[in-house]
Amino acid sequence: MLDIQGYLVLFLLWFVSIILIKSILKKSQCLRLPPGPPISFPLVGHAPYLRSLLHQALYKLSLRHGPLIHVMIGSKHVVVASSAESAKQILKTSEEAFCNRPLMIASESLTYGAADYFFIPYGTYWRFLKKLCMTELLSGKTLEHFVSIRESEIEAFLRTILQISTAGKAVEMRPELIRHTNNIITRMIMGKKSNGGDDEVAQLRKVVREVGELLGAFNLGDVFGFMRPFDLQGFGKKNMDTHHRVDMMMEKVLKEHEEARAKEGKHSDRKKDLFDILLDLIEVEGTDNKLTRESAKAFALVCVFFFFFFF
């Protein structure tokens, strides 16, 4: 019994010492933060002040502390702009200081260590990816290259509507529009279309929806840093499993394109899709920045995600 009490006392001393050291280090950093609620509670920060609807709670705090306020949510510092002038300072005047997105556990795990265009930190490589997007991947020339795909799918859509109406049946426009728009996107990205069953495109759509759900889920480790290693909600395993499935699909498509290019040659008449363009960029030599295989897969994932998750 005495041994247990001794260990308990040592643990409490260690815990209090850690808290004191952290508070001293924080004070020594002299962060010049905007005003905010006077009391920051242990572990939860200013969360008790945000019990009502979030936008209403922040508005009430801004009335008391000013248009630019600072709140602690768990262990995270959050600066809130509640006026047009303060928003302009953040979004325009000092945009480079605020342009990085917070790196969450899910975004780091699912996007190849934040290798995609949206989560990668601002810097030279981000500017390189932006240039590729504007000049190679999303340029007018590239979109013009896919005109025939869009035209053929629109024709197929109209034929389907005609067949259904000729049979005297009601046409459900939403599922038909989604199916044909799916086919346009997947043919532009990976050169494939869904046959309506449980094919590769349908499986990709399913796993991409899982990616979206994990990216939007509330993870305690994102807010309370000390809980990150424990993974109490089990999101760590879910992220790893989903990322593994996504990576297998992306690798399969890349290898299929590499084999087709090796068999037909780079200058074949086969219509290039997004993966072909990405492979061209990966193979470019003699540049300071180079598109990596991981960045290519991350970019393709984002392209697929933004359509499949919202339609």
XYZ file of C-alpha atoms in Angstrom:
311
model
C 0.000 0.000 0.000
C 2.838 2.387 0.867
C 4.526 1.609 -2.453
C 1.356 2.542 -4.341
C 1.053 5.820 -2.421
C 4.690 6.596 -3.152
C 4.238 5.986 -6.866
C 1.076 8.095 -6.821
C 2.906 11.000 -5.178
C 5.733 10.747 -7.715
C 3.239 10.714 -10.574
C 1.435 13.790 -9.238
C 4.753 15.624 -8.801
C 5.750 14.716 -12.354
C 2.374 15.800 -13.734
C 2.407 19.152 -11.903
C 6.020 19.756 -12.984
C 5.122 19.169 -16.633
C 2.225 21.638 -16.407
C 4.416 24.278 -14.718
C 7.227 23.858 -17.257
C 4.796 24.157 -20.159
C 3.195 27.275 -18.692
C 6.629 28.882 -18.161
C 7.695 28.058 -21.719
C 4.466 29.486 -23.094
C 4.955 32.709 -21.161
C 8.549 32.976 -22.353
C 7.408 32.793 -25.967
C 5.444 36.047 -25.471
C 2.786 35.321 -28.076
C 1.102 38.553 -29.086
C -2.432 37.207 -29.301
C -5.697 39.139 -29.664
C -7.908 39.541 -26.584
C -10.282 36.773 -25.608
C -12.161 35.213 -22.700
C -10.253 35.735 -19.432
C -10.283 32.146 -18.168
C -8.876 29.221 -20.140
C -9.907 25.997 -18.452
C -7.508 23.034 -18.190
C -7.688 20.596 -21.116
C -10.774 22.183 -22.753
C -9.541 25.786 -23.045
C -12.361 28.224 -23.818
C -14.820 25.508 -24.897
C -17.269 26.301 -22.030
C -17.790 29.750 -23.588
C -18.927 28.092 -26.837
C -21.851 26.072 -25.522
C -24.522 27.681 -27.725
C -24.496 27.705 -31.527
C -20.883 28.363 -32.491
C -21.459 31.409 -34.697
C -23.709 32.996 -32.057
C -21.221 32.302 -29.258
C -18.348 33.810 -31.272
C -20.485 36.842 -32.128
C -21.233 37.450 -28.440
C -17.527 37.156 -27.604
C -16.663 39.636 -30.365
C -19.113 42.159 -28.895
C -17.264 41.904 -25.595
C -13.632 41.577 -26.737
C -13.523 43.210 -30.178
C -13.626 42.199 -33.868
C -10.450 40.080 -33.613
C -10.439 37.586 -30.749
C -8.396 34.606 -29.590
C -9.906 31.421 -28.174
C -8.364 28.132 -27.111
C -10.229 25.031 -28.273
C -8.565 22.211 -26.415
C -4.845 22.782 -27.039
C -5.355 24.678 -30.308
C -5.047 28.444 -30.709
C -7.852 29.895 -32.828
C -8.042 33.503 -34.044
C -11.532 34.634 -35.053
C -12.208 37.632 -37.309
C -15.687 39.099 -36.885
C -15.535 42.207 -39.064
C -14.852 42.990 -42.710
C -11.703 44.947 -41.822
C -10.129 42.158 -39.747
C -11.132 39.542 -42.341
C -9.407 41.622 -45.043
C -6.237 41.751 -42.942
C -6.186 37.951 -42.710
C -7.411 36.980 -46.176
C -5.675 39.647 -48.262
C -3.157 41.908 -46.512
C -1.409 39.116 -44.554
C -2.580 36.135 -46.586
C 0.838 34.448 -46.747
C 0.947 34.225 -42.944
C -2.424 32.453 -42.857
C -2.457 30.448 -46.104
C -1.511 27.053 -44.618
C -4.367 24.739 -43.729
C -4.218 23.084 -40.297
C -2.838 19.571 -40.696
C -5.351 17.175 -39.189
C -4.710 13.514 -38.439
C -7.034 12.339 -41.221
C -5.686 14.707 -43.884
C -2.109 13.681 -43.094
C -2.933 9.968 -43.259
C -5.234 9.954 -46.282
C -3.462 12.409 -48.619
C -0.018 10.784 -48.644
C 1.359 12.967 -45.848
C -0.379 16.113 -47.153
C 1.209 15.711 -50.605
C -1.839 17.042 -52.441
C -2.476 20.568 -53.687
C -4.889 21.513 -50.878
C -3.099 20.385 -47.720
C 0.580 20.754 -48.650
C 2.251 23.665 -46.781
C 2.644 26.908 -48.703
C 6.066 27.209 -50.313
C 8.082 26.440 -53.433
C 6.543 23.014 -54.036
C 3.006 24.345 -53.533
C 3.670 27.031 -56.155
C 5.058 24.321 -58.446
C 1.869 22.256 -58.051
C -0.286 25.337 -58.642
C 1.603 26.062 -61.857
C 1.081 22.472 -63.031
C -2.630 22.722 -62.299
C -3.026 25.956 -64.227
C -0.805 25.121 -67.214
C -1.145 21.351 -67.620
C -3.999 19.747 -65.715
C -6.791 22.328 -65.727
C -5.805 24.491 -68.687
C -8.135 25.337 -71.558
C -6.076 23.102 -73.834
C -6.561 20.111 -71.534
C -10.294 20.715 -71.184
C -10.566 21.048 -74.960
C -8.792 17.693 -75.250
C -11.719 16.058 -73.417
C -14.496 17.589 -75.546
C -15.143 14.333 -77.410
C -15.684 12.483 -74.112
C -18.247 15.016 -72.954
C -20.016 14.956 -76.312
C -20.237 11.146 -76.427
C -21.627 10.931 -72.885
C -24.209 13.652 -73.590
C -25.313 11.699 -76.670
C -25.558 8.525 -74.574
C -27.593 10.415 -71.961
C -30.038 11.714 -74.584
C -30.404 8.231 -76.118
C -31.189 6.796 -72.686
C -33.844 9.446 -72.051
C -35.349 8.797 -75.496
C -35.514 5.024 -74.928
C -37.194 5.408 -71.540
C -39.715 7.970 -72.794
C -40.487 5.896 -75.918
C -41.360 2.984 -73.633
C -43.891 5.246 -71.895
C -42.062 5.240 -68.565
C -41.295 8.160 -66.258
C -37.726 9.426 -66.446
C -35.899 9.887 -63.144
C -33.502 12.637 -64.130
C -31.282 12.774 -61.027
C -29.867 9.201 -61.157
C -29.400 9.422 -64.933
C -27.587 12.761 -64.682
C -25.366 11.444 -61.884
C -24.535 8.258 -63.828
C -23.554 10.038 -67.030
C -21.683 12.797 -65.189
C -19.833 10.047 -63.302
C -18.854 8.531 -66.628
C -17.572 11.869 -67.943
C -15.395 12.414 -64.876
C -14.028 8.858 -64.655
C -13.267 8.732 -68.394
C -11.423 12.054 -68.136
C -9.488 10.932 -65.044
C -8.802 7.226 -65.591
C -10.189 6.323 -69.017
C -12.943 4.080 -67.619
C -16.703 4.234 -67.170
C -19.044 2.384 -64.846
C -21.146 -0.484 -66.169
C -23.685 0.039 -63.402
C -22.509 -2.903 -61.268
C -19.898 -3.360 -58.562
C -17.015 -2.546 -60.890
C -13.764 -0.690 -60.274
C -15.397 2.733 -60.678
C -18.153 1.869 -58.184
C -15.577 0.612 -55.672
C -13.555 3.802 -56.094
C -16.671 5.892 -55.522
C -17.389 3.953 -52.325
C -13.902 4.327 -50.866
C -13.743 8.028 -51.800
C -16.943 8.608 -49.838
C -15.260 6.934 -46.863
C -12.324 9.329 -47.295
C -14.728 12.279 -47.163
C -16.417 10.984 -44.030
C -13.076 10.488 -42.267
C -11.842 13.959 -43.280
C -15.000 15.504 -41.831
C -15.161 13.429 -38.640
C -14.394 15.023 -35.268
C -11.178 13.510 -33.923
C -10.274 14.188 -30.303
C -6.580 13.985 -31.181
C -6.897 17.047 -33.448
C -8.149 19.218 -30.591
C -6.481 17.661 -27.563
C -2.883 17.049 -28.574
C -2.055 14.789 -25.623
C -4.766 12.329 -26.755
C -3.328 11.905 -30.256
C -1.131 8.848 -29.488
C -3.991 6.963 -27.790
C -6.464 6.947 -30.726
C -9.444 6.502 -28.398
C -12.001 6.725 -31.230
C -10.221 4.248 -33.480
C -9.795 6.707 -36.345
C -6.098 5.882 -36.713
C -6.823 2.313 -37.830
C -9.710 3.447 -40.064
C -7.469 6.046 -41.713
C -4.727 3.485 -42.362
C -7.137 0.889 -43.771
C -8.873 3.403 -46.045
C -5.578 4.877 -47.240
C -4.291 1.380 -48.040
C -7.380 0.657 -50.169
C -7.131 4.018 -51.941
C -3.432 3.505 -52.630
C -4.026 0.027 -54.052
C -6.634 1.431 -56.459
C -4.448 4.368 -57.500
C -1.419 2.121 -58.016
C -3.484 -0.305 -60.081
C -4.669 2.484 -62.402
C -1.154 3.933 -62.691
C 0.349 0.546 -63.547
C -2.365 -0.129 -66.138
C -1.532 3.182 -67.796
C 2.221 2.494 -67.630
C 1.724 -0.910 -69.267
C -0.486 0.580 -71.996
C 2.070 3.322 -72.673
C 4.911 0.796 -72.835
C 2.944 -1.395 -75.238
C 1.580 1.344 -77.517
C 4.316 3.942 -77.140
C 4.028 7.482 -75.830
C 2.921 8.864 -79.183
C 0.020 6.480 -79.812
C -3.398 7.684 -80.962
C -5.022 6.611 -77.683
C -6.778 9.544 -76.008
C -4.865 10.631 -72.928
C -6.646 10.968 -69.605
C -5.584 12.650 -66.363
C -3.373 9.719 -65.305
C -1.529 9.866 -68.641
C -0.881 13.574 -68.130
C 0.348 12.925 -64.583
C 2.703 10.196 -65.836
C 4.058 12.615 -68.458
C 4.790 15.122 -65.690
C 6.419 12.467 -63.480
C 8.774 11.523 -66.324
C 9.875 15.115 -66.999
C 13.582 15.512 -66.191
C 15.927 18.433 -65.646
C 13.655 20.543 -63.405
C 14.314 21.775 -59.877
C 10.886 20.601 -58.725
C 9.548 17.270 -59.889
C 6.096 15.773 -59.565
C 6.439 12.704 -57.373
C 4.375 9.563 -57.665
C 2.836 10.261 -54.255
C 1.838 13.801 -55.264
C 0.340 12.472 -58.503
C -1.795 9.937 -56.622
C -2.797 12.566 -54.063
C -3.842 14.980 -56.818
C -5.866 12.287 -58.606
C -7.538 11.396 -55.299
C -8.568 15.015 -54.741
C -9.992 15.262 -58.274
C -12.052 12.107 -57.778
C -13.058 13.124 -54.244
C -14.480 16.518 -55.118
C -16.867 15.002 -57.619
C -17.777 11.650 -56.072
C -18.300 12.956 -52.545
C -20.670 15.765 -53.538
C -22.706 13.926 -56.185
